[in-house]
Coordinates of C-alpha atoms in Angstrom, one line a residue:
X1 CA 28.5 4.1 13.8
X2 CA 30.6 6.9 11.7
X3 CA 32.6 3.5 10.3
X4 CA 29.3 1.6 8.9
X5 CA 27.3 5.4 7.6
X6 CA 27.2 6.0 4.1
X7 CA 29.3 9.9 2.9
X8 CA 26.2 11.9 3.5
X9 CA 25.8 10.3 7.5
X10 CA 29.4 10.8 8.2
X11 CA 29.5 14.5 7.5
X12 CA 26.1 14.6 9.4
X13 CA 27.7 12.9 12.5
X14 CA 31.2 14.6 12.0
X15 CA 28.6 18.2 12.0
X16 CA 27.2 17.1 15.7
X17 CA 30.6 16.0 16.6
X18 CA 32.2 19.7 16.2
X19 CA 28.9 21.9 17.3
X20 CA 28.1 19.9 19.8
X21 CA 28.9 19.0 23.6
X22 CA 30.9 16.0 23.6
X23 CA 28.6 13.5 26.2
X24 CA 25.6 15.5 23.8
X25 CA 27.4 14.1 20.9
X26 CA 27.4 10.3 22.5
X27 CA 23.7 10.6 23.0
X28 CA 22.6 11.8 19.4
X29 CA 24.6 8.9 18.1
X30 CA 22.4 6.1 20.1
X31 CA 21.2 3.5 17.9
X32 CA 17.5 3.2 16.8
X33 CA 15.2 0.1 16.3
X34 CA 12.9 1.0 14.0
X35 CA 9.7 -1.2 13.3
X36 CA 8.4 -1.4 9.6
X37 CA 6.3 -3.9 7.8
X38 CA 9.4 -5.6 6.5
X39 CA 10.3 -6.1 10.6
X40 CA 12.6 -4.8 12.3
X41 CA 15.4 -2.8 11.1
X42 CA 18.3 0.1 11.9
X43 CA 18.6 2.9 9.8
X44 CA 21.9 1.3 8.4
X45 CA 20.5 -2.2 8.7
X46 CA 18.3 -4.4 6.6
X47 CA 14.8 -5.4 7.7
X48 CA 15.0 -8.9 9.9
X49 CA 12.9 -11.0 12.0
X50 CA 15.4 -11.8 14.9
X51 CA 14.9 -9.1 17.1
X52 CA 17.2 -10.4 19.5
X53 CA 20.1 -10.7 17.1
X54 CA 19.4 -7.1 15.8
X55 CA 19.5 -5.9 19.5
X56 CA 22.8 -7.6 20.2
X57 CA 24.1 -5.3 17.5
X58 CA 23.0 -2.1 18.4
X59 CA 23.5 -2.3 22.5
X60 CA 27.1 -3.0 22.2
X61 CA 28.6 -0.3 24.3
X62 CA 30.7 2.7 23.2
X63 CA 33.0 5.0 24.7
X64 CA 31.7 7.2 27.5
X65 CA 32.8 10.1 28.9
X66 CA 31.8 10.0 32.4
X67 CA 30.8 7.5 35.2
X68 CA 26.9 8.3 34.8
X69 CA 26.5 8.3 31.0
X70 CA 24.1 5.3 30.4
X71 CA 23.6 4.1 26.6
X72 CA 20.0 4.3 26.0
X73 CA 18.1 2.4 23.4
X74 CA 15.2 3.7 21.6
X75 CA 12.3 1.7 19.5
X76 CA 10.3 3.5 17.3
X77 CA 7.4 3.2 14.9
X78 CA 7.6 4.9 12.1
X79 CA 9.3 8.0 13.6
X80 CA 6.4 7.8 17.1
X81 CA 8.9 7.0 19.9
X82 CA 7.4 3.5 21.3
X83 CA 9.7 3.0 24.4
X84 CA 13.2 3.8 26.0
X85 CA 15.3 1.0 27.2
X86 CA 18.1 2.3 29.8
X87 CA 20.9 -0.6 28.9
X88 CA 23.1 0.2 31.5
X89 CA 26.5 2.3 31.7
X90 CA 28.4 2.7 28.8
X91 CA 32.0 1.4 28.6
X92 CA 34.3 4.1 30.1
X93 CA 38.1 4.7 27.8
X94 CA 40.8 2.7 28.7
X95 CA 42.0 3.2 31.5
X96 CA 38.9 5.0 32.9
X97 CA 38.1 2.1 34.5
X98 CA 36.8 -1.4 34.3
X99 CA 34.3 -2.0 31.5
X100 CA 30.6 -2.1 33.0
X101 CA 28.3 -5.4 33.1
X102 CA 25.9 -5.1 30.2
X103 CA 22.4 -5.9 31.0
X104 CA 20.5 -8.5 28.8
X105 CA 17.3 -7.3 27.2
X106 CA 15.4 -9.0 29.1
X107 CA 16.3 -7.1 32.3
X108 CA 16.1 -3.7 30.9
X109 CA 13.9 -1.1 33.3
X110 CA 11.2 0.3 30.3
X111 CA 11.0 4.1 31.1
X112 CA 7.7 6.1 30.7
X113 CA 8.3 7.9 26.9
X114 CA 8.7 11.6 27.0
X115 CA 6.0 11.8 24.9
X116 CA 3.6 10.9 28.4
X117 CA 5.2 13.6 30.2
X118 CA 5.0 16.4 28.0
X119 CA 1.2 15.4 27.3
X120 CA 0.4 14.9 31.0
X121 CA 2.5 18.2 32.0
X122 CA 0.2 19.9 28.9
X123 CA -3.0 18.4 30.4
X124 CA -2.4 19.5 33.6
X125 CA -1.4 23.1 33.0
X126 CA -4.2 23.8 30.6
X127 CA -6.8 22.4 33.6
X128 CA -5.1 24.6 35.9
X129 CA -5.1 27.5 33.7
X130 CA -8.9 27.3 32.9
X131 CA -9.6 27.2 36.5
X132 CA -7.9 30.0 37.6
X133 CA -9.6 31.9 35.1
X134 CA -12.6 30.9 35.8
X135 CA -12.3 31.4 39.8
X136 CA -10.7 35.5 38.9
X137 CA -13.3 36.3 36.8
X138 CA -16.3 35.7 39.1
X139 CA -13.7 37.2 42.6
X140 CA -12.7 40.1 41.5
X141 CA -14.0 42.5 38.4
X142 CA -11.9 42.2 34.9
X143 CA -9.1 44.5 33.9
X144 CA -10.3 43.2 30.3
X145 CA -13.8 44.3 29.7
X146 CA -14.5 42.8 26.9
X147 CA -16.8 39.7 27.8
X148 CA -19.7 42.5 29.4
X149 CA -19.3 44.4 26.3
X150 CA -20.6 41.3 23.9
X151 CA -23.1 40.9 26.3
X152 CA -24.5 43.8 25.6
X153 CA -25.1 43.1 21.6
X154 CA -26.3 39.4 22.5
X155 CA -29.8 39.3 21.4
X156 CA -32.1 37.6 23.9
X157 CA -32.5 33.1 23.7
X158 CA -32.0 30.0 25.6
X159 CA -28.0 29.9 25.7
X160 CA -27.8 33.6 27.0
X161 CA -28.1 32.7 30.8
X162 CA -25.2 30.9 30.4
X163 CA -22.8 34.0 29.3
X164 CA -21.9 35.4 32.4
X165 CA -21.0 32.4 34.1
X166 CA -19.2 29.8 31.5
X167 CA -18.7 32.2 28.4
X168 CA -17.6 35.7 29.7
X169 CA -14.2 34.5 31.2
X170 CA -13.4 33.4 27.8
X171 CA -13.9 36.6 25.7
X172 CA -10.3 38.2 26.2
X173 CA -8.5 40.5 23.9
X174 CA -9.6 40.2 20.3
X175 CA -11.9 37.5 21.3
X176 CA -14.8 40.3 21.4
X177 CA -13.9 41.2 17.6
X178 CA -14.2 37.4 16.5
X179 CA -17.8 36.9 17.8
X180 CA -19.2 39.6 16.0
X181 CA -17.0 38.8 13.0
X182 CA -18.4 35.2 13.5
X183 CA -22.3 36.5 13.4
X184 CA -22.4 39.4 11.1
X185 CA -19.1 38.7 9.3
X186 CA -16.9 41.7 7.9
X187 CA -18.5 44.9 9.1
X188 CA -15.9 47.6 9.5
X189 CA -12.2 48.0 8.0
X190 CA -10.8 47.6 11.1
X191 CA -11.4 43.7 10.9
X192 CA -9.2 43.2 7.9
X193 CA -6.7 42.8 10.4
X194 CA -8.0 39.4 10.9
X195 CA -7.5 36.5 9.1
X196 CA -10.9 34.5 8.7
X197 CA -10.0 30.8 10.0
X198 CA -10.8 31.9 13.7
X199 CA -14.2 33.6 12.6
X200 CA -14.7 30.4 11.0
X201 CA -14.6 28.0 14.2
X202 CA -16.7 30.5 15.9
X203 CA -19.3 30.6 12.9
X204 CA -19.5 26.7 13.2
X205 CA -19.3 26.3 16.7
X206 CA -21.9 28.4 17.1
X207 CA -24.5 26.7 14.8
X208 CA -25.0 23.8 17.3
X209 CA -28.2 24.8 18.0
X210 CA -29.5 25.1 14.9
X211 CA -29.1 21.0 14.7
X212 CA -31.8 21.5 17.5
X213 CA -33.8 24.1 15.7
X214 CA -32.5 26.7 17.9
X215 CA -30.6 30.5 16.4
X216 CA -27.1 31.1 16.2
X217 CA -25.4 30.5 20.2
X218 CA -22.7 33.2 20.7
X219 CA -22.3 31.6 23.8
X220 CA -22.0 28.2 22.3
X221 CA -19.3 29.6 19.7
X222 CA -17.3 31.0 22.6
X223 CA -17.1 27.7 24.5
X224 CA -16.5 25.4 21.8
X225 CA -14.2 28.0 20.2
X226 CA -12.5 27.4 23.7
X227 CA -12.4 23.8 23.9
X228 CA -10.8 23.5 20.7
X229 CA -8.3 26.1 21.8
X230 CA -6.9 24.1 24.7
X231 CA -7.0 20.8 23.0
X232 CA -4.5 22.9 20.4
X233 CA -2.9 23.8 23.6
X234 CA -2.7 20.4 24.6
X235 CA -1.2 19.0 21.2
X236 CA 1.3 21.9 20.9
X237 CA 4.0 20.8 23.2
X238 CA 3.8 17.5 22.3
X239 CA 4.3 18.2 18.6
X240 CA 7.3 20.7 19.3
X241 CA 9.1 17.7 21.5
X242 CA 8.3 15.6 18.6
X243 CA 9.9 17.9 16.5
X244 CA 12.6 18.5 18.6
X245 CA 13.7 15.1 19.1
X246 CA 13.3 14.2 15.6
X247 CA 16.2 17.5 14.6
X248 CA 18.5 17.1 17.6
X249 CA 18.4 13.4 18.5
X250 CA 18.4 14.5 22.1
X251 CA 15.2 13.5 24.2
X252 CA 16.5 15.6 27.2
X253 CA 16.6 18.7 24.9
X254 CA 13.3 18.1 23.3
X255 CA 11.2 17.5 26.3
X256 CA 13.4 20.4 28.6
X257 CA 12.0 22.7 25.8
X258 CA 8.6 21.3 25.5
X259 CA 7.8 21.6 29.1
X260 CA 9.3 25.0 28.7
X261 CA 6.8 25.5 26.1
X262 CA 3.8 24.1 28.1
X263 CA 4.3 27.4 30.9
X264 CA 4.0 30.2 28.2
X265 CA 3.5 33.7 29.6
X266 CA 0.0 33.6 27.6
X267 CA -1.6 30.6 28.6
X268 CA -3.8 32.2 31.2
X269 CA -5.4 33.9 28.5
X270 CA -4.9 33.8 25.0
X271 CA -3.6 30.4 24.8
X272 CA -7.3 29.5 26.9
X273 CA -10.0 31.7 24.9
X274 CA -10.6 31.1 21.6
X275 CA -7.6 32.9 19.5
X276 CA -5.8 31.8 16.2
X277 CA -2.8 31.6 18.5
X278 CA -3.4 27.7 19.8
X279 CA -4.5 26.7 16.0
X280 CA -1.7 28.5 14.6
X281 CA 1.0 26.7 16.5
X282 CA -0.4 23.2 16.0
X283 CA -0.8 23.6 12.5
X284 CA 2.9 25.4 12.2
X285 CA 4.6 22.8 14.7
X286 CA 3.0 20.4 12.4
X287 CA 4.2 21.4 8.8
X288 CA 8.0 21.6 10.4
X289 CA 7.3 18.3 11.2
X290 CA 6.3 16.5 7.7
X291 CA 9.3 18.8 6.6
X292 CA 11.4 16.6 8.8
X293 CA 10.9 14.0 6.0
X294 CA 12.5 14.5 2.4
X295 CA 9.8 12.7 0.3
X296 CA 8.5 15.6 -1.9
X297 CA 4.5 14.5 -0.8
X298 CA 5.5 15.6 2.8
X299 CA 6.7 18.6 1.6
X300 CA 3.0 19.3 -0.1
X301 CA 1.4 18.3 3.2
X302 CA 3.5 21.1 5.0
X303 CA 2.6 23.6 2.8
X304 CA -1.2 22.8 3.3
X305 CA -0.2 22.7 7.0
X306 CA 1.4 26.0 6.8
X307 CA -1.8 27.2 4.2
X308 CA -4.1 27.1 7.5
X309 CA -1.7 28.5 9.7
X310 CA -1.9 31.3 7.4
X311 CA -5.7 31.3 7.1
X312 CA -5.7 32.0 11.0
X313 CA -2.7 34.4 11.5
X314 CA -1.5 36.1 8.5
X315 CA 2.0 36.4 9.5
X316 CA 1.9 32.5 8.7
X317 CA 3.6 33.7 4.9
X318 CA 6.6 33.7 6.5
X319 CA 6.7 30.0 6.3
X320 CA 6.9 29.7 3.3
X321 CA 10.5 30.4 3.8
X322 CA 10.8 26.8 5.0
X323 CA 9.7 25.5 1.9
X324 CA 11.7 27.7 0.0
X325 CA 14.7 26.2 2.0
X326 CA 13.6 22.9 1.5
X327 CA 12.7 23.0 -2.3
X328 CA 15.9 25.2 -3.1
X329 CA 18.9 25.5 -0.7
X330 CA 18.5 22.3 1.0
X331 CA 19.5 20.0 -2.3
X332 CA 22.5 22.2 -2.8
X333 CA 23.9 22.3 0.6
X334 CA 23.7 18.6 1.0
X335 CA 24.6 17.7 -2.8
X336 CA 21.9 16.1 -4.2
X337 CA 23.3 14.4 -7.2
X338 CA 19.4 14.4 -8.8
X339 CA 16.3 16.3 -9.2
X340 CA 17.4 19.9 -8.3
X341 CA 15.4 21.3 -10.7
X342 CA 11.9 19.3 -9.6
X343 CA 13.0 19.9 -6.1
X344 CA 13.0 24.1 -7.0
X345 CA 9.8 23.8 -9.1
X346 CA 7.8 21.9 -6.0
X347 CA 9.9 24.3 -3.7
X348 CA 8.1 27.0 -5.1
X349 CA 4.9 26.4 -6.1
X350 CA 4.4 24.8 -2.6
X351 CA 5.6 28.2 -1.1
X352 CA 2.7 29.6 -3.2
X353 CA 0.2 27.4 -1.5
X354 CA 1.1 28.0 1.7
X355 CA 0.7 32.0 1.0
X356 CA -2.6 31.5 -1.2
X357 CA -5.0 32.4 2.1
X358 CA -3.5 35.5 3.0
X359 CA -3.8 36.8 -0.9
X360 CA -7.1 35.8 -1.1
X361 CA -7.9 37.8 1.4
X362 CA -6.3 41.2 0.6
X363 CA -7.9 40.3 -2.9
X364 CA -11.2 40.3 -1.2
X365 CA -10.8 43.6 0.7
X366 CA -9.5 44.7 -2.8
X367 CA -12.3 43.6 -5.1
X368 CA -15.0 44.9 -2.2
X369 CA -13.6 48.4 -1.1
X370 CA -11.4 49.7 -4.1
X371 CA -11.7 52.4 -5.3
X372 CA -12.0 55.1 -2.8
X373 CA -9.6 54.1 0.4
X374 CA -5.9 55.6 0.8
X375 CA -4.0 52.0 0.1
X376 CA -6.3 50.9 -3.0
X377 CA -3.7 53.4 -4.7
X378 CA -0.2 52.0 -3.4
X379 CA 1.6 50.0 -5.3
X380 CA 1.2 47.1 -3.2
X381 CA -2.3 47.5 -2.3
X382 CA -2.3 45.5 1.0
X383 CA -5.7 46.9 3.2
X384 CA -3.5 44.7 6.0
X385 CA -0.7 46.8 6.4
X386 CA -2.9 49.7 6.2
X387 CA -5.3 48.6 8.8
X388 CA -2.6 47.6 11.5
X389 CA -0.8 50.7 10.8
X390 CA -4.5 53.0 10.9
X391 CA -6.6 51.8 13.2
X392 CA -4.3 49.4 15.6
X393 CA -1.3 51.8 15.6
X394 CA 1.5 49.3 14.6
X395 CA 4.9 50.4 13.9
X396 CA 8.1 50.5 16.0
X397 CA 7.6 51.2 19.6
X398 CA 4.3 52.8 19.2
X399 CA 3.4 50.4 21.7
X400 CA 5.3 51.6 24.2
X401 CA 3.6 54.2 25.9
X402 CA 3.2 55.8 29.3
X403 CA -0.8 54.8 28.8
X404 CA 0.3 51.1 28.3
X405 CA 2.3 50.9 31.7
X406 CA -1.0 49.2 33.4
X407 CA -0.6 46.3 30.4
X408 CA 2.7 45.6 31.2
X409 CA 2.1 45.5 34.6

């Protein structure tokens, strides 16, 4: 493969070739079938019709390094991993041993793409993890109170019965913050520590009714909020395999770390109630990968991608760094002969977009308490960094106190 790439693959492949495991190495270099609208093609082949004749010409085998190492063939569509075709052992270096019988085509075993088993794994999980907190919420009183202290502010309607049974498990953490935030929008200081997107679903989901003639469900935000968590849930580990696979070329690597992914230490809770952590990481996972892709219009659909992120966590303008990379650095490091200058300029300015919701709301808190609180005076006037620091005692090991050891545990 290194004999047919253009400069630019070569010092790609030579990169893997040095960092990398050697039998890893043999894997990332696999051939790829790739199917377009001009038909079938390589990426160092030209679009043809005769599939066959194209499959000859990748499945040839190449060196192996041990007895098990099976060359695997991989059609995709337009980067979406179709199928995997196992095409038998690979031939072993002379004198390793005799060269292996290649399998035609025809009698390839099609395994199950990754993709499958990360989303089934995902499924499963998230139907396991709603469950159990469902079933230790009604057996045993919460350590998190939150849930009976909404229901105390709830105003009296139809959906209220429901609360205690379907909606309660699901108000955990900040949860009890966003529902309030959701009905009667920015009340105290304290809630400039949160960015609006969450508050957003909540508001929406929680309109239903209305379409009914009925007021404002809190109960209906929470569970919708909820379903729309775990689907993000769901969709999560499937885009970070995706992503994975598309950087490393390995499928065991990507999927190891996706199923990783799928039994985070917060999916009991956070990653199950209605938090900007499930949105966040869908809508991260999914700028990285459009940034996979050089066109400069995928590089305008990360930042968007990344501008939500922000809009539900504000430390989402660190992303921007990635655009920064790939509008700046990226060009130079792999000597782009062209366009370094447009490349900067949409480098930039899409860096601005993807920070635009977190100024817009500091400018909001600006424009609406200033003048008359301690940070409208700084010289960054950020009511963020205030807040956290103020009212939710952020700062270096603050956190860690004797009080806290029941958390922990």
């Amino acid at each position: 493969l290194r004999d047919i790439a253009t400069p630019q693959q070569r010092r790609l492949i030579d990169a893997h070739m040095r960092y990398r495991h050697e039998n890893v190495s043999v894997v990332t270099l696999d051939r790829e079938i790739m199917i377009t609208d001009d038909g079938f093609r390589t990426p160092t082949a030209r679009p043809t019709d005769n599939l066959g004749g194209l499959l000859r010409h990748v499945t040839r085998p190449f060196a192996a390094s041990s007895d098990d190492d099976h060359a695997m063939l991989m059609l995709t569509s337009r980067n979406f991993p179709l199928a995997e075709y196992d095409m038998g052992p690979r031939m072993m270096p002379a004198g390793a041993g005799d060269r292996a019988p290649h399998r035609p085509i025809g009698h390839c075993a099609v395994m199950p793409p990754s993709t499958t088993r990360v989303l089934l794994a995902s499924v499963l999980w998230r139907v396991v993890c709603v469950c159990l907190l469902l079933v230790s919420t009604h057996a045993q009183p919460a350590f998190d109170t939150s849930g009976e202290l909404v229901r105390l502010t709830l105003r009296p309607g139809a959906w209220d019965a429901y609360w205690d049974a379907w909606a309660a498990p699901f108000v955990r953490w900040d949860t009890v913050y966003f529902v309030a935030m959701a009905e009667r929008g920015y009340v105290y200081e304290q809630m400039l520590a949160f960015q609006p997107g969450i508050v957003h679903v909540l508001r929406v989901m929680g309109s239903v009714p209305r379409l009914w003639g009925a007021p404002w469900s809190p109960t209906c935000a929470v569970l919708g909020g909820a379903i729309a968590a775990n689907l993000a849930s769901i969709l999560a580990p499937v885009l970070l395999y995706r992503l994975l696979r598309t950087l490393t070329r390995s499928d065991a690597v990507a999927e190891r770390a996706a199923l990783l992914s799928v039994l985070a230490p917060a999916s009991g809770t956070s990653l199950s109630a209605p938090t900007p952590e499930p949105f966040y990481s869908v809508l991260a996972l999914s700028g990285l990968l459009l940034l996979t892709h050089t066109h400069t219009a995928y590089q305008w659909g990360a930042a968007v991608c990344f501008a939500l992120a922000t809009w539900f966590r504000a430390n989402g303008v660190l992303l921007c760094g990635f655009l920064v990379w790939h509008g700046l650095y990226k060009p130079v490091l792999e000597s782009w002969p062209t366009r370094r200058t447009s490349h900067a300029i949409s480098g930039i300015a899409s860096a601005l977009v993807s920070v635009s919701p977190f100024v817009a709301q500091q400018w909001w808190a600006y424009t609406r308490l200033c003048p008359g609180r301690p940070w409208c005076d700084a010289r960054l006037p950020l009511a963020y960094t205030f807040v956290q620091r103020a009212y939710w005692d952020v700062g270096f090991l603050r956190y860690w106190t004797v009080a806290q050891v029941p958390n922990f545990v």
